[in-house]
């Protein structure tokens, strides 16, 4: 499997512009997470989905942020309008929760992270 | 709310030495998972090791092992025979069983010197 795929890897935009970050989770995974990493606040969970349904968006900073998951293989995180304080690395992660570890060969509850998108808002 | 604290912002050791990274957490839950993630300069988050709270035996993965003290709410990571490739940020993380939400500590920047 190719792992979690994020695009773009880097994004530079001007304040006020709309920014869309994209994520393709690992095939078969039923959970998808969006995190933000900054020097000041560390790694924060923004929102997560289960079977394409948003479960907890309490980490979304404000109405300028929105996330969607139209199908099991694609999610977007949109910022509109963007502000300089939104500059950060945004990670997408996915996981699969199974009752038996042996069925996956891996670990249940392990979140696999994408490479991240570094967003710079000037 | 759960919190995770890593009290060592930076650490530096010589190659082949053993190093221990500290992590404490606060929770009222009895069933949970603890993780150590590594983030090298490439910024890719990589799972190093995990521990289920109901297991008394400390987890081990090759050169990496943990010292899990449930009563003290402590979860330290020991890296034996450290290698240059171990240079990275290390994050301790907590997850309540069934909740799927990871709560991360602030991280420890580990440098392995040749």
PDB file of C-alpha atoms in Angstrom:
ATOM      1  CA  UNK A   1       0.000   0.000   0.000  1.00  0.00           C
ATOM      2  CA  UNK A   2       1.201   3.519  -0.751  1.00  0.00           C
ATOM      3  CA  UNK A   3       0.345   4.804   2.696  1.00  0.00           C
ATOM      4  CA  UNK A   4      -1.598   7.963   3.427  1.00  0.00           C
ATOM      5  CA  UNK A   5      -1.233  10.443   0.604  1.00  0.00           C
ATOM      6  CA  UNK A   6      -1.469  14.180   1.088  1.00  0.00           C
ATOM      7  CA  UNK A   7      -1.357  16.995  -1.411  1.00  0.00           C
ATOM      8  CA  UNK A   8       0.093  19.440  -1.859  1.00  0.00           C
ATOM      9  CA  UNK A   9       3.262  18.902   0.174  1.00  0.00           C
ATOM     10  CA  UNK A  10       3.848  22.629   0.351  1.00  0.00           C
ATOM     11  CA  UNK A  11       1.448  25.513  -0.068  1.00  0.00           C
ATOM     12  CA  UNK A  12       2.225  29.209   0.030  1.00  0.00           C
ATOM     13  CA  UNK A  13      -0.678  31.590  -0.216  1.00  0.00           C
ATOM     14  CA  UNK A  14      -1.616  35.136   0.602  1.00  0.00           C
ATOM     15  CA  UNK A  15      -3.836  36.129   3.459  1.00  0.00           C
ATOM     16  CA  UNK A  16      -7.482  36.032   2.501  1.00  0.00           C
ATOM     17  CA  UNK A  17      -7.134  33.292  -0.078  1.00  0.00           C
ATOM     18  CA  UNK A  18      -8.910  29.955   0.090  1.00  0.00           C
ATOM     19  CA  UNK A  19      -6.720  26.930   0.777  1.00  0.00           C
ATOM     20  CA  UNK A  20      -7.707  23.302   0.206  1.00  0.00           C
ATOM     21  CA  UNK A  21      -5.650  20.434   1.556  1.00  0.00           C
ATOM     22  CA  UNK A  22      -6.279  16.928   0.314  1.00  0.00           C
ATOM     23  CA  UNK A  23      -5.886  13.473   1.779  1.00  0.00           C
ATOM     24  CA  UNK A  24      -6.221   9.932   0.511  1.00  0.00           C
ATOM     25  CA  UNK A  25      -6.308   7.439   3.399  1.00  0.00           C
ATOM     26  CA  UNK A  26      -5.008   3.899   3.296  1.00  0.00           C
ATOM     27  CA  UNK A  27      -7.470   1.703   1.465  1.00  0.00           C
ATOM     28  CA  UNK A  28      -9.809  -0.107   3.844  1.00  0.00           C
ATOM     29  CA  UNK A  29      -9.206   2.180   6.786  1.00  0.00           C
ATOM     30  CA  UNK A  30     -12.405   3.425   8.387  1.00  0.00           C
ATOM     31  CA  UNK A  31     -11.073   6.334  10.448  1.00  0.00           C
ATOM     32  CA  UNK A  32      -9.541   9.533   9.124  1.00  0.00           C
ATOM     33  CA  UNK A  33      -7.962  12.281  11.200  1.00  0.00           C
ATOM     34  CA  UNK A  34      -6.762  15.815  10.512  1.00  0.00           C
ATOM     35  CA  UNK A  35      -4.023  17.233  12.776  1.00  0.00           C
ATOM     36  CA  UNK A  36      -2.241  20.548  12.865  1.00  0.00           C
ATOM     37  CA  UNK A  37       1.328  20.969  14.114  1.00  0.00           C
ATOM     38  CA  UNK A  38       2.781  24.310  15.209  1.00  0.00           C
ATOM     39  CA  UNK A  39       5.704  25.256  17.394  1.00  0.00           C
ATOM     40  CA  UNK A  40       3.453  26.993  19.889  1.00  0.00           C
ATOM     41  CA  UNK A  41       0.657  24.440  20.206  1.00  0.00           C
ATOM     42  CA  UNK A  42       2.313  21.207  19.160  1.00  0.00           C
ATOM     43  CA  UNK A  43       0.175  18.513  17.538  1.00  0.00           C
ATOM     44  CA  UNK A  44      -3.549  19.130  17.764  1.00  0.00           C
ATOM     45  CA  UNK A  45      -6.407  16.995  16.518  1.00  0.00           C
ATOM     46  CA  UNK A  46      -8.727  19.124  14.425  1.00  0.00           C
ATOM     47  CA  UNK A  47     -11.395  16.657  13.367  1.00  0.00           C
ATOM     48  CA  UNK A  48     -11.899  12.980  12.712  1.00  0.00           C
ATOM     49  CA  UNK A  49     -14.252  10.875  10.642  1.00  0.00           C
ATOM     50  CA  UNK A  50     -15.530   7.335  10.973  1.00  0.00           C
ATOM     51  CA  UNK A  51     -16.924   5.732   7.826  1.00  0.00           C
ATOM     52  CA  UNK A  52     -16.965   9.190   6.193  1.00  0.00           C
ATOM     53  CA  UNK A  53     -19.041  10.742   8.983  1.00  0.00           C
ATOM     54  CA  UNK A  54     -17.536  13.510  11.137  1.00  0.00           C
ATOM     55  CA  UNK A  55     -17.397  12.281  14.709  1.00  0.00           C
ATOM     56  CA  UNK A  56     -15.602  15.023  16.602  1.00  0.00           C
ATOM     57  CA  UNK A  57     -14.814  18.473  15.235  1.00  0.00           C
ATOM     58  CA  UNK A  58     -14.207  20.135  18.575  1.00  0.00           C
ATOM     59  CA  UNK A  59     -10.627  20.859  17.596  1.00  0.00           C
ATOM     60  CA  UNK A  60     -11.524  22.914  14.551  1.00  0.00           C
ATOM     61  CA  UNK A  61     -10.331  26.398  15.472  1.00  0.00           C
ATOM     62  CA  UNK A  62     -13.121  28.460  13.955  1.00  0.00           C
ATOM     63  CA  UNK A  63     -15.661  28.724  11.194  1.00  0.00           C
ATOM     64  CA  UNK A  64     -12.982  29.484   8.645  1.00  0.00           C
ATOM     65  CA  UNK A  65     -12.026  25.817   8.801  1.00  0.00           C
ATOM     66  CA  UNK A  66     -14.140  23.068   7.272  1.00  0.00           C
ATOM     67  CA  UNK A  67     -13.514  19.422   6.466  1.00  0.00           C
ATOM     68  CA  UNK A  68     -15.329  16.956   4.282  1.00  0.00           C
ATOM     69  CA  UNK A  69     -15.069  13.309   3.448  1.00  0.00           C
ATOM     70  CA  UNK A  70     -17.272  12.649   0.408  1.00  0.00           C
ATOM     71  CA  UNK A  71     -16.149   9.030   0.118  1.00  0.00           C
ATOM     72  CA  UNK A  72     -13.919   6.478   1.798  1.00  0.00           C
ATOM     73  CA  UNK A  73     -10.876   7.383  -0.263  1.00  0.00           C
ATOM     74  CA  UNK A  74     -10.809  11.164  -0.109  1.00  0.00           C
ATOM     75  CA  UNK A  75     -10.988  14.010   2.374  1.00  0.00           C
ATOM     76  CA  UNK A  76     -10.400  17.748   2.231  1.00  0.00           C
ATOM     77  CA  UNK A  77      -9.577  20.379   4.785  1.00  0.00           C
ATOM     78  CA  UNK A  78     -10.465  23.877   3.638  1.00  0.00           C
ATOM     79  CA  UNK A  79      -9.499  27.218   5.120  1.00  0.00           C
ATOM     80  CA  UNK A  80     -11.408  30.234   3.888  1.00  0.00           C
ATOM     81  CA  UNK A  81     -10.231  32.934   4.271  1.00  0.00           C
ATOM     82  CA  UNK A  82      -6.717  32.009   5.298  1.00  0.00           C
ATOM     83  CA  UNK A  83      -4.731  34.042   7.856  1.00  0.00           C
ATOM     84  CA  UNK A  84      -1.013  34.113   8.727  1.00  0.00           C
ATOM     85  CA  UNK A  85      -1.712  32.348  12.030  1.00  0.00           C
ATOM     86  CA  UNK A  86      -2.939  29.332  10.044  1.00  0.00           C
ATOM     87  CA  UNK A  87       0.649  28.681   8.958  1.00  0.00           C
ATOM     88  CA  UNK A  88       1.474  25.165  10.156  1.00  0.00           C
ATOM     89  CA  UNK A  89       2.039  21.602   9.055  1.00  0.00           C
ATOM     90  CA  UNK A  90      -1.246  19.790   8.533  1.00  0.00           C
ATOM     91  CA  UNK A  91      -1.246  16.014   8.855  1.00  0.00           C
ATOM     92  CA  UNK A  92      -3.812  13.522   7.746  1.00  0.00           C
ATOM     93  CA  UNK A  93      -3.860  10.090   9.378  1.00  0.00           C
ATOM     94  CA  UNK A  94      -5.974   6.990   8.966  1.00  0.00           C
ATOM     95  CA  UNK A  95      -6.598   3.876  11.010  1.00  0.00           C
ATOM     96  CA  UNK A  96      -8.524   0.668  11.073  1.00  0.00           C
ATOM     97  CA  UNK A  97     -10.130  -0.669  14.208  1.00  0.00           C
ATOM     98  CA  UNK A  98     -10.493  -4.405  14.339  1.00  0.00           C
ATOM     99  CA  UNK A  99     -11.199  -6.722  17.239  1.00  0.00           C
ATOM    100  CA  UNK A 100      -8.327  -9.037  16.409  1.00  0.00           C
ATOM    101  CA  UNK A 101      -4.807  -7.875  15.735  1.00  0.00           C
ATOM    102  CA  UNK A 102      -4.062 -11.049  13.835  1.00  0.00           C
ATOM    103  CA  UNK A 103      -6.516 -10.197  11.081  1.00  0.00           C
ATOM    104  CA  UNK A 104      -4.500  -7.175  10.042  1.00  0.00           C
ATOM    105  CA  UNK A 105      -0.968  -8.257  10.771  1.00  0.00           C
ATOM    106  CA  UNK A 106      -0.642  -4.831  12.350  1.00  0.00           C
ATOM    107  CA  UNK A 107      -1.888  -3.081  15.433  1.00  0.00           C
ATOM    108  CA  UNK A 108      -5.457  -1.970  16.061  1.00  0.00           C
ATOM    109  CA  UNK A 109      -5.835   1.685  16.910  1.00  0.00           C
ATOM    110  CA  UNK A 110      -2.541   2.568  15.228  1.00  0.00           C
ATOM    111  CA  UNK A 111      -2.840   5.751  13.227  1.00  0.00           C
ATOM    112  CA  UNK A 112      -0.801   5.927  10.052  1.00  0.00           C
ATOM    113  CA  UNK A 113       0.242   9.451   9.201  1.00  0.00           C
ATOM    114  CA  UNK A 114       0.717  11.078   5.841  1.00  0.00           C
ATOM    115  CA  UNK A 115       3.792  13.184   5.057  1.00  0.00           C
ATOM    116  CA  UNK A 116       2.004  16.414   5.923  1.00  0.00           C
ATOM    117  CA  UNK A 117       1.317  19.659   4.078  1.00  0.00           C
ATOM    118  CA  UNK A 118       3.386  22.664   5.088  1.00  0.00           C
ATOM    119  CA  UNK A 119       1.134  25.716   4.755  1.00  0.00           C
ATOM    120  CA  UNK A 120       2.539  29.218   4.751  1.00  0.00           C
ATOM    121  CA  UNK A 121       0.146  32.141   4.695  1.00  0.00           C
ATOM    122  CA  UNK A 122       1.798  35.484   4.015  1.00  0.00           C
TER     123      UNK A 122
ATOM    124  CA  UNK B   1      -9.529  16.001  29.860  1.00  0.00           C
ATOM    125  CA  UNK B   2      -6.420  13.958  29.319  1.00  0.00           C
ATOM    126  CA  UNK B   3      -3.048  15.680  29.250  1.00  0.00           C
ATOM    127  CA  UNK B   4       0.391  14.422  28.317  1.00  0.00           C
ATOM    128  CA  UNK B   5       3.571  16.050  29.601  1.00  0.00           C
ATOM    129  CA  UNK B   6       7.091  15.607  28.296  1.00  0.00           C
ATOM    130  CA  UNK B   7       9.394  17.469  30.637  1.00  0.00           C
ATOM    131  CA  UNK B   8      12.547  17.267  28.511  1.00  0.00           C
ATOM    132  CA  UNK B   9      12.384  19.657  25.530  1.00  0.00           C
ATOM    133  CA  UNK B  10      15.803  18.537  24.272  1.00  0.00           C
ATOM    134  CA  UNK B  11      18.274  15.741  24.889  1.00  0.00           C
ATOM    135  CA  UNK B  12      21.608  14.866  23.386  1.00  0.00           C
ATOM    136  CA  UNK B  13      23.680  11.696  23.730  1.00  0.00           C
ATOM    137  CA  UNK B  14      26.592   9.995  22.028  1.00  0.00           C
ATOM    138  CA  UNK B  15      26.093   7.217  19.543  1.00  0.00           C
ATOM    139  CA  UNK B  16      25.781   3.762  21.165  1.00  0.00           C
ATOM    140  CA  UNK B  17      24.689   5.222  24.500  1.00  0.00           C
ATOM    141  CA  UNK B  18      21.359   4.488  26.147  1.00  0.00           C
ATOM    142  CA  UNK B  19      18.878   7.312  26.552  1.00  0.00           C
ATOM    143  CA  UNK B  20      15.557   7.545  28.377  1.00  0.00           C
ATOM    144  CA  UNK B  21      12.808   9.979  27.446  1.00  0.00           C
ATOM    145  CA  UNK B  22      10.215  10.853  30.065  1.00  0.00           C
ATOM    146  CA  UNK B  23       6.461  11.116  29.732  1.00  0.00           C
ATOM    147  CA  UNK B  24       3.712  11.544  32.275  1.00  0.00           C
ATOM    148  CA  UNK B  25       0.001  11.725  31.672  1.00  0.00           C
ATOM    149  CA  UNK B  26      -3.146  12.568  33.519  1.00  0.00           C
ATOM    150  CA  UNK B  27      -6.383  10.637  33.144  1.00  0.00           C
ATOM    151  CA  UNK B  28      -9.250   9.234  35.145  1.00  0.00           C
ATOM    152  CA  UNK B  29      -9.751   6.410  32.675  1.00  0.00           C
ATOM    153  CA  UNK B  30      -8.657   2.870  33.479  1.00  0.00           C
ATOM    154  CA  UNK B  31      -8.484   1.499  29.940  1.00  0.00           C
ATOM    155  CA  UNK B  32      -6.267   3.316  27.490  1.00  0.00           C
ATOM    156  CA  UNK B  33      -3.298   3.081  25.156  1.00  0.00           C
ATOM    157  CA  UNK B  34       0.022   4.873  25.195  1.00  0.00           C
ATOM    158  CA  UNK B  35       2.283   5.472  22.232  1.00  0.00           C
ATOM    159  CA  UNK B  36       5.657   6.855  21.309  1.00  0.00           C
ATOM    160  CA  UNK B  37       5.922   8.428  17.880  1.00  0.00           C
ATOM    161  CA  UNK B  38       9.121   9.494  16.165  1.00  0.00           C
ATOM    162  CA  UNK B  39       9.296  12.465  13.814  1.00  0.00           C
ATOM    163  CA  UNK B  40      12.617  12.703  11.947  1.00  0.00           C
ATOM    164  CA  UNK B  41      13.605  15.788   9.941  1.00  0.00           C
ATOM    165  CA  UNK B  42      11.517  14.452   7.058  1.00  0.00           C
ATOM    166  CA  UNK B  43       8.567  15.235   9.424  1.00  0.00           C
ATOM    167  CA  UNK B  44       6.954  11.850   8.791  1.00  0.00           C
ATOM    168  CA  UNK B  45       5.286  10.595  11.987  1.00  0.00           C
ATOM    169  CA  UNK B  46       6.357   7.030  12.686  1.00  0.00           C
ATOM    170  CA  UNK B  47       4.990   4.794  15.428  1.00  0.00           C
ATOM    171  CA  UNK B  48       7.835   3.485  17.576  1.00  0.00           C
ATOM    172  CA  UNK B  49       6.067   1.506  20.266  1.00  0.00           C
ATOM    173  CA  UNK B  50       2.728   1.165  22.005  1.00  0.00           C
ATOM    174  CA  UNK B  51       1.487  -0.060  25.357  1.00  0.00           C
ATOM    175  CA  UNK B  52      -1.952  -1.225  26.412  1.00  0.00           C
ATOM    176  CA  UNK B  53      -2.758  -0.070  29.925  1.00  0.00           C
ATOM    177  CA  UNK B  54      -4.207  -3.459  30.897  1.00  0.00           C
ATOM    178  CA  UNK B  55      -0.907  -5.188  30.161  1.00  0.00           C
ATOM    179  CA  UNK B  56       1.544  -5.239  33.038  1.00  0.00           C
ATOM    180  CA  UNK B  57       4.443  -6.325  30.868  1.00  0.00           C
ATOM    181  CA  UNK B  58       6.420  -3.478  29.374  1.00  0.00           C
ATOM    182  CA  UNK B  59       6.421  -3.335  25.583  1.00  0.00           C
ATOM    183  CA  UNK B  60       9.664  -3.888  23.676  1.00  0.00           C
ATOM    184  CA  UNK B  61      10.530  -3.362  20.012  1.00  0.00           C
ATOM    185  CA  UNK B  62      14.144  -4.219  19.262  1.00  0.00           C
ATOM    186  CA  UNK B  63      16.251  -1.393  20.756  1.00  0.00           C
ATOM    187  CA  UNK B  64      13.187   0.438  22.044  1.00  0.00           C
ATOM    188  CA  UNK B  65      11.472  -0.387  25.316  1.00  0.00           C
ATOM    189  CA  UNK B  66       9.148   1.354  27.707  1.00  0.00           C
ATOM    190  CA  UNK B  67       8.852   1.610  31.455  1.00  0.00           C
ATOM    191  CA  UNK B  68       5.134   1.793  32.100  1.00  0.00           C
ATOM    192  CA  UNK B  69       4.189   2.719  35.654  1.00  0.00           C
ATOM    193  CA  UNK B  70       0.397   2.859  35.703  1.00  0.00           C
ATOM    194  CA  UNK B  71      -0.017   4.015  39.286  1.00  0.00           C
ATOM    195  CA  UNK B  72       2.455   6.831  38.734  1.00  0.00           C
ATOM    196  CA  UNK B  73       0.989   7.573  35.281  1.00  0.00           C
ATOM    197  CA  UNK B  74       4.441   7.436  33.794  1.00  0.00           C
ATOM    198  CA  UNK B  75       5.475   6.074  30.398  1.00  0.00           C
ATOM    199  CA  UNK B  76       9.155   6.496  29.593  1.00  0.00           C
ATOM    200  CA  UNK B  77      10.938   5.368  26.436  1.00  0.00           C
ATOM    201  CA  UNK B  78      14.378   3.784  26.564  1.00  0.00           C
ATOM    202  CA  UNK B  79      16.521   3.646  23.460  1.00  0.00           C
ATOM    203  CA  UNK B  80      19.459   1.266  23.749  1.00  0.00           C
ATOM    204  CA  UNK B  81      22.563   1.352  21.578  1.00  0.00           C
ATOM    205  CA  UNK B  82      21.436   4.658  20.090  1.00  0.00           C
ATOM    206  CA  UNK B  83      22.125   5.272  16.409  1.00  0.00           C
ATOM    207  CA  UNK B  84      22.499   8.421  14.339  1.00  0.00           C
ATOM    208  CA  UNK B  85      19.201   7.589  12.652  1.00  0.00           C
ATOM    209  CA  UNK B  86      17.436   7.897  15.997  1.00  0.00           C
ATOM    210  CA  UNK B  87      17.875  11.667  15.817  1.00  0.00           C
ATOM    211  CA  UNK B  88      14.322  13.023  15.765  1.00  0.00           C
ATOM    212  CA  UNK B  89      11.505  14.583  17.721  1.00  0.00           C
ATOM    213  CA  UNK B  90       9.807  12.024  19.938  1.00  0.00           C
ATOM    214  CA  UNK B  91       6.195  12.417  20.946  1.00  0.00           C
ATOM    215  CA  UNK B  92       4.387  10.595  23.697  1.00  0.00           C
ATOM    216  CA  UNK B  93       0.679  10.133  23.024  1.00  0.00           C
ATOM    217  CA  UNK B  94      -2.393   8.917  24.879  1.00  0.00           C
ATOM    218  CA  UNK B  95      -5.618   7.366  23.629  1.00  0.00           C
ATOM    219  CA  UNK B  96      -8.636   6.334  25.657  1.00  0.00           C
ATOM    220  CA  UNK B  97      -9.781   2.875  24.643  1.00  0.00           C
ATOM    221  CA  UNK B  98     -12.493   3.169  22.027  1.00  0.00           C
ATOM    222  CA  UNK B  99     -12.117   6.934  21.687  1.00  0.00           C
ATOM    223  CA  UNK B 100      -9.707   7.025  18.738  1.00  0.00           C
ATOM    224  CA  UNK B 101      -8.444  10.478  19.725  1.00  0.00           C
ATOM    225  CA  UNK B 102      -4.685  10.827  20.194  1.00  0.00           C
ATOM    226  CA  UNK B 103      -3.498  13.431  22.688  1.00  0.00           C
ATOM    227  CA  UNK B 104       0.158  14.313  22.188  1.00  0.00           C
ATOM    228  CA  UNK B 105       2.815  15.689  24.473  1.00  0.00           C
ATOM    229  CA  UNK B 106       4.934  18.645  23.390  1.00  0.00           C
ATOM    230  CA  UNK B 107       7.770  16.437  22.237  1.00  0.00           C
ATOM    231  CA  UNK B 108      11.438  15.873  23.060  1.00  0.00           C
ATOM    232  CA  UNK B 109      14.071  16.723  20.495  1.00  0.00           C
ATOM    233  CA  UNK B 110      16.682  13.960  20.628  1.00  0.00           C
ATOM    234  CA  UNK B 111      20.067  14.354  18.993  1.00  0.00           C
ATOM    235  CA  UNK B 112      22.469  11.446  18.649  1.00  0.00           C
ATOM    236  CA  UNK B 113      26.039  12.668  18.200  1.00  0.00           C
ATOM    237  CA  UNK B 114      28.741  10.690  16.392  1.00  0.00           C
TER     238      UNK B 114
END
